[in-house]
Amino acid sequence: MSDFQIIIDRVTALTRFTGKGILFNLNYMPDTILGGIVLFALLLQSVPLALLGVSLFSLEFVHAGIAAFLTRAIPGLNEAAKDVARCSGHFPGISYERATATLLSEGTLKTLSVSFPSYYIMFFGTLFGYMFAMTQTYEKELEKMPQKRAAVFSGAIIMALLSAMFAIFRIGTGCDTFLSVIIAALFGLLFGFTAEKLIAFLSGRTLTNLMNVPLIRDTAPDGKPIYVCKKE
């Protein structure tokens, strides 16, 4: 075998391995992103980042509740899952969602379906909803910082495009239906938006400040109004 053929074979094998690795990680992207957020929250000691992680982790419980309600309210949704391990959006193993489905429904893990609405898409809907809410929460600050504002809106656009690509991937691989994707995206957007607004309201906008922008205040820390002298 020639040296050239050996190189071609190795490049081909590496390409196939890389492709399989990308597809594998795409199946578990929500857990991958959540793990990254938790890791960076610990390394950077960032409370806003940690609260974003908590919000995304709580989606595990919210999604299980929504899925249980919808499958009981709408006949025909609770059909057998095609591939729970690949399509759940979670790393292989036990999750709250799977444990709840096992306890509340008849059958085994392989035959249960907790895929409606799609947890995978709801995760990205929540993340996008959280980011979109931040643009409104810090609207005054971003207006004074054009470069930061452009970066934030660019990030939101990229997030929307990635979410659309992930939705196409899920439908194309047979894990989700179009209806499941739409319902999950709407619930995710609502949950993410509400979570950010609630945290911002309770913390005075300090614990959702992932952008670390200086906050514009109407009052001083002691509650007295801030007066700005007019420039002559």
Short mmCIF file of C-alpha atoms in Angstrom, two decimals, residues 53-141:
data_model
loop_
_atom_site.label_atom_id
_atom_site.label_comp_id
_atom_site.label_asym_id
_atom_site.label_seq_id
_atom_site.Cartn_x
_atom_site.Cartn_y
_atom_site.Cartn_z
CA GLY A 53 -27.94 27.22 35.08
CA VAL A 54 -30.53 26.77 37.82
CA SER A 55 -33.25 28.07 35.51
CA LEU A 56 -32.24 25.62 32.78
CA PHE A 57 -31.97 22.76 35.26
CA SER A 58 -35.45 23.53 36.62
CA LEU A 59 -36.72 23.00 33.08
CA GLU A 60 -36.29 19.29 33.80
CA PHE A 61 -39.17 19.51 36.27
CA VAL A 62 -41.22 22.03 34.28
CA HIS A 63 -41.03 19.94 31.13
CA ALA A 64 -42.03 16.77 32.98
CA GLY A 65 -45.11 18.55 34.35
CA ILE A 66 -46.09 20.03 30.99
CA ALA A 67 -45.57 16.70 29.22
CA ALA A 68 -47.67 14.86 31.82
CA PHE A 69 -50.49 17.42 31.53
CA LEU A 70 -50.55 17.47 27.73
CA THR A 71 -50.44 13.69 27.32
CA ARG A 72 -53.42 13.38 29.66
CA ALA A 73 -55.37 16.30 28.20
CA ILE A 74 -54.85 15.43 24.53
CA PRO A 75 -55.47 11.79 23.52
CA GLY A 76 -52.92 10.19 21.23
CA LEU A 77 -49.83 12.08 22.35
CA ASN A 78 -48.51 9.43 24.72
CA GLU A 79 -47.29 7.02 22.06
CA ALA A 80 -44.30 4.72 22.29
CA ALA A 81 -40.92 6.42 21.90
CA LYS A 82 -38.76 5.41 18.96
CA ASP A 83 -35.39 5.88 20.66
CA VAL A 84 -35.47 7.29 24.20
CA ALA A 85 -31.71 7.16 24.74
CA ARG A 86 -30.94 9.09 21.55
CA CYS A 87 -33.91 11.45 21.41
CA SER A 88 -34.40 12.50 25.04
CA GLY A 89 -31.76 15.25 24.88
CA HIS A 90 -30.15 13.87 28.06
CA PHE A 91 -26.94 11.97 28.48
CA PRO A 92 -27.51 8.21 28.85
CA GLY A 93 -28.59 7.36 32.38
CA ILE A 94 -31.27 8.31 34.88
CA SER A 95 -32.96 11.70 34.85
CA TYR A 96 -35.87 13.13 36.82
CA GLU A 97 -37.96 13.16 33.66
CA ARG A 98 -37.37 9.47 32.98
CA ALA A 99 -37.88 8.50 36.60
CA THR A 100 -41.18 10.40 36.72
CA ALA A 101 -42.38 8.77 33.51
CA THR A 102 -41.46 5.35 34.84
CA LEU A 103 -43.31 5.90 38.12
CA LEU A 104 -46.44 7.51 36.69
CA SER A 105 -46.92 5.42 33.57
CA GLU A 106 -47.16 1.77 32.72
CA GLY A 107 -44.37 0.06 30.83
CA THR A 108 -40.60 0.24 30.76
CA LEU A 109 -38.15 2.98 29.95
CA LYS A 110 -37.79 1.78 26.36
CA THR A 111 -41.53 1.95 25.66
CA LEU A 112 -42.35 5.19 27.46
CA SER A 113 -42.52 8.47 25.58
CA VAL A 114 -41.70 11.75 27.30
CA SER A 115 -40.92 13.45 24.02
CA PHE A 116 -43.99 15.68 23.68
CA PRO A 117 -43.33 18.48 23.75
CA SER A 118 -39.65 18.18 22.84
CA TYR A 119 -37.37 18.75 25.86
CA TYR A 120 -34.50 19.39 23.45
CA ILE A 121 -36.27 22.27 21.70
CA MET A 122 -37.80 23.57 24.92
CA PHE A 123 -34.28 23.88 26.35
CA PHE A 124 -33.15 26.12 23.50
CA GLY A 125 -36.43 28.02 23.60
CA THR A 126 -35.81 28.73 27.28
CA LEU A 127 -32.25 29.87 26.60
CA PHE A 128 -33.40 32.16 23.79
CA GLY A 129 -36.30 33.49 25.89
CA TYR A 130 -33.88 34.27 28.74
CA MET A 131 -31.55 36.16 26.39
CA PHE A 132 -34.43 38.04 24.77
CA ALA A 133 -35.75 39.10 28.18
CA MET A 134 -32.28 40.41 29.08
CA THR A 135 -32.33 42.76 26.10
CA GLN A 136 -35.48 44.33 27.54
CA THR A 137 -34.32 44.29 31.16
CA TYR A 138 -31.14 46.22 30.29
CA GLU A 139 -32.58 48.26 27.44
CA LYS A 140 -31.56 51.61 28.97
CA GLU A 141 -28.00 50.47 29.59
#
